[in-house]
Short mmCIF file of C-alpha atoms in Angstrom, two decimals:
data_model
loop_
_atom_site.label_atom_id
_atom_site.label_comp_id
_atom_site.label_asym_id
_atom_site.label_seq_id
_atom_site.Cartn_x
_atom_site.Cartn_y
_atom_site.Cartn_z
CA UNK A 1 0.00 0.00 0.00
CA UNK A 2 1.32 3.47 -0.88
CA UNK A 3 2.31 5.65 2.05
CA UNK A 4 1.50 8.88 0.22
CA UNK A 5 -1.47 10.82 1.57
CA UNK A 6 -1.32 13.88 -0.66
CA UNK A 7 -2.62 14.50 -4.14
CA UNK A 8 -0.46 14.83 -7.24
CA UNK A 9 -1.14 18.57 -7.00
CA UNK A 10 0.17 18.70 -3.45
CA UNK A 11 -2.89 19.15 -1.26
CA UNK A 12 -3.66 16.58 1.48
CA UNK A 13 -6.11 13.75 0.85
CA UNK A 14 -8.29 13.01 3.86
CA UNK A 15 -8.95 9.47 5.01
CA UNK A 16 -12.69 10.18 5.16
CA UNK A 17 -14.80 12.86 3.46
CA UNK A 18 -18.24 13.93 4.67
CA UNK A 19 -20.94 16.39 3.66
CA UNK A 20 -19.05 19.04 5.63
CA UNK A 21 -16.30 18.90 3.00
CA UNK A 22 -18.61 19.76 0.12
CA UNK A 23 -18.03 23.25 -1.34
CA UNK A 24 -20.61 25.98 -0.81
CA UNK A 25 -23.21 26.59 -3.52
CA UNK A 26 -22.71 23.08 -4.89
CA UNK A 27 -25.79 23.22 -7.12
CA UNK A 28 -24.57 26.31 -8.98
CA UNK A 29 -21.05 24.88 -9.20
CA UNK A 30 -22.46 21.72 -10.77
CA UNK A 31 -25.30 22.76 -13.04
CA UNK A 32 -26.99 20.11 -15.14
CA UNK A 33 -25.13 18.03 -17.71
CA UNK A 34 -24.81 20.06 -20.90
CA UNK A 35 -25.46 23.35 -19.10
CA UNK A 36 -23.22 26.10 -17.73
CA UNK A 37 -20.70 25.73 -16.09
CA UNK A 38 -20.49 22.23 -17.68
CA UNK A 39 -18.97 20.60 -14.59
CA UNK A 40 -21.06 17.49 -15.27
CA UNK A 41 -20.16 17.31 -18.95
CA UNK A 42 -20.59 19.34 -22.13
CA UNK A 43 -23.55 17.32 -23.48
CA UNK A 44 -26.85 16.55 -21.70
CA UNK A 45 -26.78 12.83 -22.49
CA UNK A 46 -22.97 12.30 -22.57
CA UNK A 47 -22.30 8.57 -23.19
CA UNK A 48 -25.88 7.37 -22.69
CA UNK A 49 -26.64 8.06 -26.35
CA UNK A 50 -23.22 7.22 -27.83
CA UNK A 51 -19.80 6.39 -26.36
CA UNK A 52 -16.76 8.62 -26.60
CA UNK A 53 -14.73 8.56 -29.82
CA UNK A 54 -12.13 5.83 -29.61
CA UNK A 55 -8.95 7.04 -31.26
CA UNK A 56 -5.71 5.14 -31.61
CA UNK A 57 -2.55 7.15 -32.19
CA UNK A 58 -0.55 5.53 -34.98
CA UNK A 59 2.07 6.40 -37.52
CA UNK A 60 5.47 4.94 -38.23
CA UNK A 61 7.86 4.46 -41.10
CA UNK A 62 6.35 5.11 -44.50
CA UNK A 63 2.91 6.39 -45.39
CA UNK A 64 2.11 2.97 -46.88
CA UNK A 65 2.97 1.15 -43.62
CA UNK A 66 0.92 3.61 -41.57
CA UNK A 67 -2.00 3.27 -43.97
CA UNK A 68 -1.99 -0.49 -43.40
CA UNK A 69 -2.11 0.08 -39.62
CA UNK A 70 -5.04 2.51 -40.01
CA UNK A 71 -7.02 -0.04 -42.00
CA UNK A 72 -6.27 -2.65 -39.33
CA UNK A 73 -7.48 -0.30 -36.57
CA UNK A 74 -10.66 0.57 -38.48
CA UNK A 75 -11.40 -3.14 -38.94
CA UNK A 76 -10.86 -3.60 -35.19
CA UNK A 77 -13.54 -1.01 -34.48
CA UNK A 78 -11.73 2.27 -33.84
CA UNK A 79 -13.92 5.30 -34.54
CA UNK A 80 -11.27 7.91 -35.25
CA UNK A 81 -7.71 8.02 -36.48
CA UNK A 82 -4.90 9.84 -34.75
CA UNK A 83 -1.73 10.48 -36.77
CA UNK A 84 1.79 10.52 -35.35
CA UNK A 85 4.40 12.29 -37.51
CA UNK A 86 8.14 11.74 -37.46
CA UNK A 87 10.43 14.39 -36.00
CA UNK A 88 11.58 15.95 -39.32
CA UNK A 89 7.94 16.46 -40.35
CA UNK A 90 7.15 17.99 -36.95
CA UNK A 91 10.05 20.41 -37.42
CA UNK A 92 9.20 21.31 -41.02
CA UNK A 93 12.10 19.52 -42.74
CA UNK A 94 12.05 17.15 -45.70
CA UNK A 95 13.34 13.61 -45.27
CA UNK A 96 16.38 14.32 -47.44
CA UNK A 97 17.45 17.40 -45.48
CA UNK A 98 20.80 16.69 -43.74
CA UNK A 99 19.28 17.69 -40.39
CA UNK A 100 16.72 14.86 -40.75
CA UNK A 101 19.37 12.14 -40.99
CA UNK A 102 18.68 9.23 -38.63
CA UNK A 103 15.20 10.41 -37.62
CA UNK A 104 13.09 9.65 -40.70
CA UNK A 105 10.07 7.50 -39.87
CA UNK A 106 11.22 6.78 -36.30
CA UNK A 107 8.60 8.30 -34.00
CA UNK A 108 5.87 8.66 -36.59
CA UNK A 109 5.17 8.73 -40.29
CA UNK A 110 7.28 10.79 -42.69
CA UNK A 111 5.18 13.19 -44.78
CA UNK A 112 7.12 15.24 -47.33
CA UNK A 113 4.49 16.14 -49.90
CA UNK A 114 0.95 15.62 -51.15
CA UNK A 115 2.08 12.30 -52.60
CA UNK A 116 2.85 10.92 -49.13
CA UNK A 117 -0.49 12.19 -47.84
CA UNK A 118 -2.29 10.38 -50.68
CA UNK A 119 -0.64 7.12 -49.65
CA UNK A 120 -1.33 7.72 -45.96
CA UNK A 121 -5.09 7.93 -46.46
CA UNK A 122 -5.49 5.65 -49.46
CA UNK A 123 -8.81 3.82 -49.31
CA UNK A 124 -9.96 5.61 -46.14
CA UNK A 125 -13.33 7.43 -46.38
CA UNK A 126 -12.37 10.91 -45.21
CA UNK A 127 -16.01 12.04 -45.08
CA UNK A 128 -16.80 9.26 -42.59
CA UNK A 129 -13.79 9.14 -40.23
CA UNK A 130 -12.58 11.75 -37.79
CA UNK A 131 -8.85 12.35 -38.00
CA UNK A 132 -6.65 13.93 -35.33
CA UNK A 133 -3.17 15.04 -36.37
CA UNK A 134 -0.53 15.60 -33.70
CA UNK A 135 1.32 18.39 -35.45
CA UNK A 136 2.07 21.89 -34.21
CA UNK A 137 4.43 24.34 -35.91
CA UNK A 138 3.56 23.03 -39.43
CA UNK A 139 0.00 22.10 -38.44
CA UNK A 140 -1.57 24.30 -41.12
CA UNK A 141 0.61 22.65 -43.79
CA UNK A 142 -0.51 19.12 -42.89
CA UNK A 143 -4.16 20.20 -42.64
CA UNK A 144 -4.01 21.66 -46.16
CA UNK A 145 -2.43 18.47 -47.51
CA UNK A 146 -5.27 16.50 -45.89
CA UNK A 147 -7.86 18.84 -47.42
CA UNK A 148 -6.25 18.58 -50.87
CA UNK A 149 -6.29 14.77 -50.76
CA UNK A 150 -9.93 14.83 -49.63
CA UNK A 151 -10.86 17.15 -52.51
CA UNK A 152 -9.12 14.83 -54.98
CA UNK A 153 -11.45 12.10 -53.71
CA UNK A 154 -14.56 14.23 -54.05
CA UNK A 155 -14.84 15.14 -50.35
CA UNK A 156 -15.30 18.90 -49.77
CA UNK A 157 -13.79 20.73 -46.83
CA UNK A 158 -17.27 21.16 -45.38
CA UNK A 159 -17.49 17.37 -44.86
CA UNK A 160 -14.19 16.94 -43.02
CA UNK A 161 -14.09 16.23 -39.29
CA UNK A 162 -10.98 16.22 -37.16
CA UNK A 163 -8.39 18.16 -35.22
CA UNK A 164 -4.91 19.53 -35.66
CA UNK A 165 -3.01 20.05 -32.46
CA UNK A 166 -1.62 23.41 -33.66
CA UNK A 167 -0.68 24.37 -30.07
CA UNK A 168 2.64 26.14 -30.41
CA UNK A 169 2.84 27.74 -26.97
CA UNK A 170 3.23 24.43 -25.13
CA UNK A 171 6.16 23.66 -27.45
CA UNK A 172 8.08 26.59 -25.94
CA UNK A 173 7.16 25.34 -22.45
CA UNK A 174 7.63 21.58 -22.55
CA UNK A 175 8.26 19.91 -25.88
CA UNK A 176 10.50 21.90 -28.22
CA UNK A 177 9.19 21.22 -31.74
CA UNK A 178 8.83 24.89 -32.59
CA UNK A 179 10.01 26.53 -35.81
CA UNK A 180 9.16 30.24 -35.80
CA UNK A 181 9.27 32.88 -33.04
CA UNK A 182 6.09 33.15 -30.94
CA UNK A 183 4.55 36.21 -32.60
CA UNK A 184 4.46 34.86 -36.17
CA UNK A 185 3.54 31.46 -34.75
CA UNK A 186 0.48 33.01 -33.11
CA UNK A 187 -0.34 34.76 -36.38
CA UNK A 188 -0.25 31.38 -38.16
CA UNK A 189 -2.62 29.95 -35.55
CA UNK A 190 -5.03 32.87 -36.03
CA UNK A 191 -4.81 32.53 -39.83
CA UNK A 192 -5.75 28.86 -39.43
CA UNK A 193 -8.77 29.83 -37.32
CA UNK A 194 -9.93 32.24 -40.02
CA UNK A 195 -9.29 29.84 -42.89
CA UNK A 196 -11.10 26.90 -41.29
CA UNK A 197 -14.12 28.99 -40.37
CA UNK A 198 -14.69 29.58 -44.09
CA UNK A 199 -13.23 26.47 -45.72
CA UNK A 200 -13.28 23.57 -43.20
CA UNK A 201 -16.03 24.62 -40.76
CA UNK A 202 -16.33 21.33 -38.81
CA UNK A 203 -12.60 21.08 -38.14
CA UNK A 204 -11.22 21.66 -34.65
CA UNK A 205 -8.55 24.23 -35.38
CA UNK A 206 -6.47 23.70 -32.26
CA UNK A 207 -6.06 21.13 -29.51
CA UNK A 208 -4.68 23.14 -26.62
CA UNK A 209 -2.49 20.62 -24.90
CA UNK A 210 -1.69 19.94 -21.29
CA UNK A 211 -0.66 16.38 -22.09
CA UNK A 212 2.94 17.17 -23.00
CA UNK A 213 3.37 19.39 -19.96
CA UNK A 214 2.10 16.54 -17.79
CA UNK A 215 4.53 14.16 -19.50
CA UNK A 216 7.30 16.63 -18.63
CA UNK A 217 6.28 16.47 -14.96
CA UNK A 218 3.46 19.02 -14.49
CA UNK A 219 1.05 18.31 -11.65
CA UNK A 220 -2.70 18.18 -12.44
CA UNK A 221 -3.14 21.75 -11.18
CA UNK A 222 -0.22 22.94 -13.33
CA UNK A 223 -1.55 21.02 -16.32
CA UNK A 224 -4.93 22.76 -16.09
CA UNK A 225 -3.54 26.21 -15.27
CA UNK A 226 -0.89 26.40 -17.98
CA UNK A 227 -3.15 24.83 -20.61
CA UNK A 228 -6.03 27.22 -19.98
CA UNK A 229 -3.66 30.19 -19.78
CA UNK A 230 -2.39 29.23 -23.24
CA UNK A 231 -6.02 28.98 -24.34
CA UNK A 232 -6.58 32.55 -23.20
CA UNK A 233 -3.57 33.64 -25.29
CA UNK A 234 -4.99 31.99 -28.42
CA UNK A 235 -8.37 33.63 -27.86
CA UNK A 236 -6.67 37.03 -27.51
CA UNK A 237 -4.63 36.44 -30.68
CA UNK A 238 -7.76 35.56 -32.66
CA UNK A 239 -9.61 38.60 -31.34
CA UNK A 240 -6.64 40.82 -32.23
CA UNK A 241 -6.79 39.39 -35.77
CA UNK A 242 -10.37 40.64 -36.07
CA UNK A 243 -12.28 37.42 -35.43
CA UNK A 244 -15.40 37.46 -33.25
CA UNK A 245 -15.22 35.17 -30.23
CA UNK A 246 -18.30 33.13 -31.14
CA UNK A 247 -16.97 32.64 -34.68
CA UNK A 248 -13.94 30.60 -33.60
CA UNK A 249 -14.33 29.56 -29.96
CA UNK A 250 -16.73 26.66 -30.69
CA UNK A 251 -13.93 24.96 -32.67
CA UNK A 252 -11.36 25.15 -29.87
CA UNK A 253 -10.56 21.83 -28.25
CA UNK A 254 -8.18 20.62 -25.56
CA UNK A 255 -5.90 17.66 -24.90
CA UNK A 256 -5.20 16.28 -21.43
CA UNK A 257 -3.48 13.31 -19.82
CA UNK A 258 -5.16 10.66 -17.69
CA UNK A 259 -3.00 9.35 -14.84
CA UNK A 260 -3.48 6.36 -12.56
CA UNK A 261 -4.58 8.66 -9.69
CA UNK A 262 -8.19 8.19 -10.75
CA UNK A 263 -10.05 10.35 -8.23
CA UNK A 264 -7.86 13.42 -8.71
CA UNK A 265 -7.97 13.03 -12.50
CA UNK A 266 -11.78 12.99 -12.49
CA UNK A 267 -11.75 16.13 -10.34
CA UNK A 268 -9.20 17.75 -12.67
CA UNK A 269 -11.37 17.34 -15.76
CA UNK A 270 -14.44 18.70 -13.97
CA UNK A 271 -12.53 21.71 -12.60
CA UNK A 272 -11.06 22.51 -16.02
CA UNK A 273 -14.51 22.63 -17.61
CA UNK A 274 -15.79 24.96 -14.91
CA UNK A 275 -12.85 27.37 -15.14
CA UNK A 276 -12.99 27.58 -18.95
CA UNK A 277 -16.76 28.17 -19.05
CA UNK A 278 -16.46 31.12 -16.67
CA UNK A 279 -13.46 32.56 -18.51
CA UNK A 280 -15.20 32.50 -21.88
CA UNK A 281 -18.44 33.96 -20.55
CA UNK A 282 -17.12 36.53 -18.09
CA UNK A 283 -13.80 37.64 -19.61
CA UNK A 284 -14.46 37.30 -23.34
CA UNK A 285 -18.22 37.84 -23.45
CA UNK A 286 -19.04 34.65 -25.35
CA UNK A 287 -22.76 34.20 -25.98
CA UNK A 288 -22.81 30.89 -27.84
CA UNK A 289 -22.92 28.05 -25.30
CA UNK A 290 -20.54 26.05 -27.53
CA UNK A 291 -17.92 28.77 -27.01
CA UNK A 292 -17.97 28.01 -23.28
CA UNK A 293 -17.72 24.21 -23.58
CA UNK A 294 -14.31 22.75 -22.85
CA UNK A 295 -14.27 19.74 -25.18
CA UNK A 296 -11.19 17.57 -24.87
CA UNK A 297 -9.33 14.52 -26.05
CA UNK A 298 -7.49 12.39 -23.51
CA UNK A 299 -4.48 10.13 -23.81
CA UNK A 300 -3.41 7.77 -21.08
CA UNK A 301 -0.15 8.67 -19.35
CA UNK A 302 2.81 7.37 -21.33
CA UNK A 303 5.19 8.70 -18.70
CA UNK A 304 3.72 6.28 -16.14
CA UNK A 305 4.38 3.20 -18.26
CA UNK A 306 7.40 1.07 -17.42
CA UNK A 307 9.78 -1.00 -19.49
CA UNK A 308 9.99 -3.34 -16.50
CA UNK A 309 7.21 -5.97 -16.50
CA UNK A 310 5.51 -4.22 -19.44
CA UNK A 311 2.34 -6.32 -19.22
CA UNK A 312 1.51 -4.47 -15.99
CA UNK A 313 0.98 -1.43 -18.21
CA UNK A 314 -2.24 -3.04 -19.41
CA UNK A 315 -3.63 -2.56 -15.90
CA UNK A 316 -2.32 1.01 -15.67
CA UNK A 317 -3.88 1.94 -19.00
CA UNK A 318 -7.25 0.47 -18.01
CA UNK A 319 -7.29 2.58 -14.81
CA UNK A 320 -6.19 5.68 -16.71
CA UNK A 321 -8.85 5.12 -19.36
CA UNK A 322 -11.45 4.72 -16.64
CA UNK A 323 -10.40 8.07 -15.16
CA UNK A 324 -10.80 9.78 -18.53
CA UNK A 325 -14.27 8.35 -19.06
CA UNK A 326 -15.47 9.16 -15.54
CA UNK A 327 -14.07 12.65 -16.11
CA UNK A 328 -16.18 13.15 -19.24
CA UNK A 329 -13.70 13.05 -22.13
CA UNK A 330 -14.97 13.43 -25.71
CA UNK A 331 -12.37 11.10 -27.22
CA UNK A 332 -9.71 8.79 -25.87
CA UNK A 333 -6.46 7.17 -26.92
CA UNK A 334 -5.26 4.29 -24.76
CA UNK A 335 -1.52 3.65 -24.91
CA UNK A 336 -0.20 0.24 -25.85
CA UNK A 337 1.49 -1.72 -23.07
CA UNK A 338 4.81 -1.86 -24.94
CA UNK A 339 5.22 1.87 -25.65
CA UNK A 340 7.84 2.29 -22.92
CA UNK A 341 10.04 0.00 -25.02
CA UNK A 342 9.36 0.83 -28.67
CA UNK A 343 6.63 1.62 -31.19
CA UNK A 344 3.64 -0.61 -30.43
CA UNK A 345 3.18 -3.90 -32.21
CA UNK A 346 -0.09 -4.62 -34.00
CA UNK A 347 -1.23 -6.93 -31.19
CA UNK A 348 -0.44 -4.34 -28.52
CA UNK A 349 -2.32 -1.62 -30.42
CA UNK A 350 -5.33 -3.92 -30.74
CA UNK A 351 -5.28 -4.70 -27.00
CA UNK A 352 -5.20 -0.97 -26.25
CA UNK A 353 -8.32 -0.47 -28.35
CA UNK A 354 -9.99 -3.50 -26.76
CA UNK A 355 -9.44 -1.84 -23.37
CA UNK A 356 -11.67 1.04 -24.43
CA UNK A 357 -14.25 -1.32 -25.89
CA UNK A 358 -14.48 -3.24 -22.61
CA UNK A 359 -15.04 0.05 -20.75
CA UNK A 360 -17.71 1.12 -23.24
CA UNK A 361 -19.60 -2.12 -23.77
CA UNK A 362 -19.01 -4.41 -20.78
CA UNK A 363 -19.33 -1.95 -17.89
CA UNK A 364 -22.20 0.32 -16.85
CA UNK A 365 -20.18 3.52 -17.40
CA UNK A 366 -22.40 4.56 -20.30
CA UNK A 367 -25.66 3.99 -18.42
CA UNK A 368 -25.73 7.32 -16.57
CA UNK A 369 -24.21 10.78 -16.87
CA UNK A 370 -21.41 11.87 -14.50
CA UNK A 371 -21.76 9.06 -11.91
CA UNK A 372 -19.42 10.80 -9.42
CA UNK A 373 -21.51 13.99 -9.13
CA UNK A 374 -22.14 14.80 -5.47
CA UNK A 375 -19.40 12.50 -4.21
CA UNK A 376 -17.91 14.07 -1.10
CA UNK A 377 -14.33 13.43 -2.15
CA UNK A 378 -14.77 14.28 -5.84
CA UNK A 379 -16.61 17.54 -5.21
CA UNK A 380 -14.14 18.60 -2.51
CA UNK A 381 -11.19 17.75 -4.72
CA UNK A 382 -12.75 19.49 -7.74
CA UNK A 383 -13.07 22.68 -5.72
CA UNK A 384 -9.48 22.38 -4.46
CA UNK A 385 -8.14 21.84 -7.97
CA UNK A 386 -10.20 24.74 -9.31
CA UNK A 387 -8.77 27.04 -6.64
CA UNK A 388 -5.18 25.84 -7.12
CA UNK A 389 -5.33 26.11 -10.92
CA UNK A 390 -6.95 29.56 -10.79
CA UNK A 391 -4.26 30.85 -8.42
CA UNK A 392 -1.56 29.48 -10.72
CA UNK A 393 -3.19 31.11 -13.76
CA UNK A 394 -3.15 34.42 -11.89
CA UNK A 395 0.61 33.97 -11.41
CA UNK A 396 0.97 33.42 -15.16
CA UNK A 397 -0.98 36.59 -15.93
CA UNK A 398 1.01 38.55 -13.34
CA UNK A 399 3.75 38.41 -16.01
CA UNK A 400 1.38 40.12 -18.44
CA UNK A 401 0.36 37.14 -20.58
CA UNK A 402 1.12 33.47 -21.12
CA UNK A 403 3.72 34.47 -23.73
CA UNK A 404 5.39 36.90 -21.31
CA UNK A 405 5.48 34.14 -18.69
CA UNK A 406 7.02 31.75 -21.24
CA UNK A 407 9.68 34.33 -22.02
CA UNK A 408 10.43 34.62 -18.31
CA UNK A 409 10.69 30.82 -18.05
CA UNK A 410 7.93 30.67 -15.44
CA UNK A 411 5.93 27.63 -16.62
CA UNK A 412 9.03 25.63 -17.51
CA UNK A 413 10.59 26.32 -14.10
CA UNK A 414 7.42 25.32 -12.23
CA UNK A 415 7.11 22.07 -14.20
CA UNK A 416 10.78 21.21 -13.64
CA UNK A 417 10.33 21.63 -9.88
CA UNK A 418 7.31 19.30 -9.97
CA UNK A 419 9.21 16.74 -12.06
CA UNK A 420 12.13 16.84 -9.61
CA UNK A 421 9.77 16.23 -6.70
CA UNK A 422 8.24 13.21 -8.46
CA UNK A 423 11.69 11.79 -9.27
CA UNK A 424 12.76 12.17 -5.63
CA UNK A 425 9.62 10.38 -4.42
CA UNK A 426 10.24 7.47 -6.80
CA UNK A 427 13.91 7.24 -5.81
CA UNK A 428 13.06 7.23 -2.10
CA UNK A 429 10.26 4.69 -2.51
CA UNK A 430 7.65 7.13 -1.20
CA UNK A 431 5.96 6.95 -4.62
CA UNK A 432 5.46 3.28 -5.50
CA UNK A 433 5.90 2.21 -9.13
CA UNK A 434 5.07 -1.46 -9.38
CA UNK A 435 7.88 -3.43 -10.97
CA UNK A 436 10.29 -0.49 -10.83
CA UNK A 437 10.94 0.30 -7.17
CA UNK A 438 8.74 -2.37 -5.58
CA UNK A 439 7.55 -5.86 -6.56
CA UNK A 440 10.44 -6.37 -8.98
CA UNK A 441 11.28 -9.72 -10.53
CA UNK A 442 14.77 -11.13 -10.90
CA UNK A 443 14.65 -11.64 -14.63
CA UNK A 444 12.51 -9.90 -17.25
CA UNK A 445 10.81 -11.99 -19.91
CA UNK A 446 12.13 -11.47 -23.45
CA UNK A 447 10.18 -9.03 -25.62
CA UNK A 448 10.56 -8.42 -29.35
CA UNK A 449 9.76 -4.76 -30.14
CA UNK A 450 8.59 -3.39 -33.46
CA UNK A 451 11.60 -2.23 -35.50
CA UNK A 452 11.60 0.63 -38.00
CA UNK A 453 13.41 -0.18 -41.25
CA UNK A 454 16.47 2.09 -41.55
CA UNK A 455 16.06 2.01 -45.35
CA UNK A 456 13.02 4.28 -45.06
CA UNK A 457 15.21 7.38 -45.17
CA UNK A 458 16.76 6.35 -48.50
CA UNK A 459 13.32 5.46 -49.90
CA UNK A 460 11.89 8.85 -48.93
CA UNK A 461 14.92 10.54 -50.48
CA UNK A 462 14.32 8.72 -53.77
CA UNK A 463 10.64 9.70 -53.73
CA UNK A 464 11.58 13.34 -53.19
CA UNK A 465 14.11 13.27 -56.03
CA UNK A 466 11.46 11.85 -58.37
CA UNK A 467 8.94 14.46 -57.18
CA UNK A 468 11.29 17.32 -57.92
CA UNK A 469 12.21 15.85 -61.31
CA UNK A 470 8.62 15.44 -62.53
CA UNK A 471 6.83 18.51 -61.12
CA UNK A 472 6.53 21.92 -62.76
CA UNK A 473 9.43 23.73 -61.04
CA UNK A 474 8.32 27.13 -62.34
CA UNK A 475 4.81 26.68 -60.91
CA UNK A 476 6.27 25.68 -57.55
CA UNK A 477 8.55 28.72 -57.44
CA UNK A 478 5.73 31.10 -58.38
CA UNK A 479 3.49 29.60 -55.69
CA UNK A 480 6.24 29.92 -53.05
CA UNK A 481 6.75 33.57 -54.11
CA UNK A 482 3.03 34.17 -53.46
CA UNK A 483 3.40 32.56 -50.03
CA UNK A 484 6.46 34.69 -49.30
CA UNK A 485 4.57 37.87 -50.18
CA UNK A 486 1.59 36.91 -48.00
CA UNK A 487 3.85 36.11 -45.04
CA UNK A 488 5.59 39.48 -45.46
CA UNK A 489 2.23 41.28 -45.34
CA UNK A 490 -1.03 40.72 -43.50
CA UNK A 491 -2.84 38.37 -45.92
CA UNK A 492 -4.00 34.97 -44.62
CA UNK A 493 -1.09 32.71 -45.55
CA UNK A 494 -3.10 29.49 -45.80
CA UNK A 495 -4.55 30.34 -49.22
CA UNK A 496 -1.21 30.73 -51.05
CA UNK A 497 0.20 27.88 -48.94
CA UNK A 498 -2.52 25.57 -50.26
CA UNK A 499 -1.70 26.48 -53.85
CA UNK A 500 2.00 25.82 -53.27
CA UNK A 501 1.21 22.37 -51.87
CA UNK A 502 -1.16 21.68 -54.74
CA UNK A 503 1.74 22.46 -57.11
CA UNK A 504 3.69 19.74 -55.21
CA UNK A 505 5.87 21.97 -53.10
CA UNK A 506 7.24 19.97 -50.17
CA UNK A 507 6.61 20.48 -46.47
CA UNK A 508 10.25 21.53 -46.08
CA UNK A 509 10.03 24.07 -48.91
CA UNK A 510 6.87 25.66 -47.53
CA UNK A 511 8.26 25.86 -43.99
CA UNK A 512 11.61 27.04 -45.35
CA UNK A 513 9.89 29.90 -47.17
CA UNK A 514 8.23 30.99 -43.92
CA UNK A 515 11.57 30.68 -42.11
CA UNK A 516 13.04 33.16 -44.61
CA UNK A 517 10.37 35.73 -43.75
CA UNK A 518 9.68 35.08 -40.07
CA UNK A 519 12.98 33.71 -38.82
CA UNK A 520 13.60 30.70 -36.62
CA UNK A 521 13.13 30.66 -32.86
CA UNK A 522 16.03 29.97 -30.52
CA UNK A 523 15.37 29.45 -26.79
CA UNK A 524 17.47 32.49 -25.94
CA UNK A 525 15.59 34.76 -28.38
CA UNK A 526 13.60 37.72 -27.17
CA UNK A 527 10.52 38.88 -29.02
#
């Protein structure tokens, strides 16, 4: 039994909770499901009418290999695809760029041009699936490639459903796959909001992410506070670009982690919804109820998985998935048990999906809305998390804005302190990790991980050479000149960007053109 008696966010957990621990004005804090402040969920019926969207994050090697995995997942019953891109793609480099050497296809799929995107979604009905793409700095580029491929298959932008992560601020805080300085990066986000409102109206234009901050060591309170503070910054950027709040806010979405600390995670999700609803109504004057709804995707906590006794991760993921569902997530990705070792095998990915299906179809979780409402411990903890996250957001805004706080290193410093505390607790044994610092076995069973073919880099290089040989070079150069001019002025850059990609410009060429105009961010830069 764990000796810890405090929450992940640092406040004490009582041995017994009673009605005396319930917060004041509980009825107004709760509301009804689907009604302000959305504590009990953003939809009146939640899972009683349909379960959450079951996504499985996949992408490795070539577009053809990833396409085969997507078809396998769809046959297994997944309801939405979630695309992982390799590091060069995330950083806006082509596979044959010297800086990409050794990283092509390793942590996701390599996408260099529209031809790769065609292969990635070959045979997949883009008007019927929902696709989430974990891409940030070049998020608009990958979205346009997706739209172009859909149009080639007779699917208009108005029929597309999905999400691009497009959350650049958390990259400066916790992850590091940024390209441009923050100001032009925020402009690109706002341009994407404006473009999608007209051209891809059902698309979620951003997934404001706390997940990666949590993976870096953020506590639940920090995860909520820094994520919502970034959300405020994106809303301000869109308003400054001339968009009306109710024109873009309904397409904002969020991305959180689900840890094994089930009770606190449920409280975290409920507190986050309440804080966001009040911010949008009271600070930004939103009138459309959908502008106040914090809709979010959840992924189980990869950082809590262990390479030791990896099968135990199946249990961890089931508990984490349960926390996400009890917390009211709109979609869920469950990690594969072998992800602490390598890219997941096909069997492991299928087991991860089956975990969600057991939760949805073999339990009574979908029989009633928000089953923990009124629980002494959950309501007390929700109020504590709301207070802690709000106080931390105030500390962010004391710097002026989330961007000013990033420049001062505030969020990064706070997360590092939390991560250090967690590491100390694991090292001392105060925080039990089964199989790692307690309940070890003398000898681990052999495991054969999925291997990525090192020849992928050469193959992608050959494809790029053929692309450049057969395309209309003059048309590409003219299209990139149009993009350069738009980036230098105030025009929405997504329209000329789309034409450049249609002409078979590469991801690296498009991002390189923007680098010429906007520059490249270095951690020591001021802006």
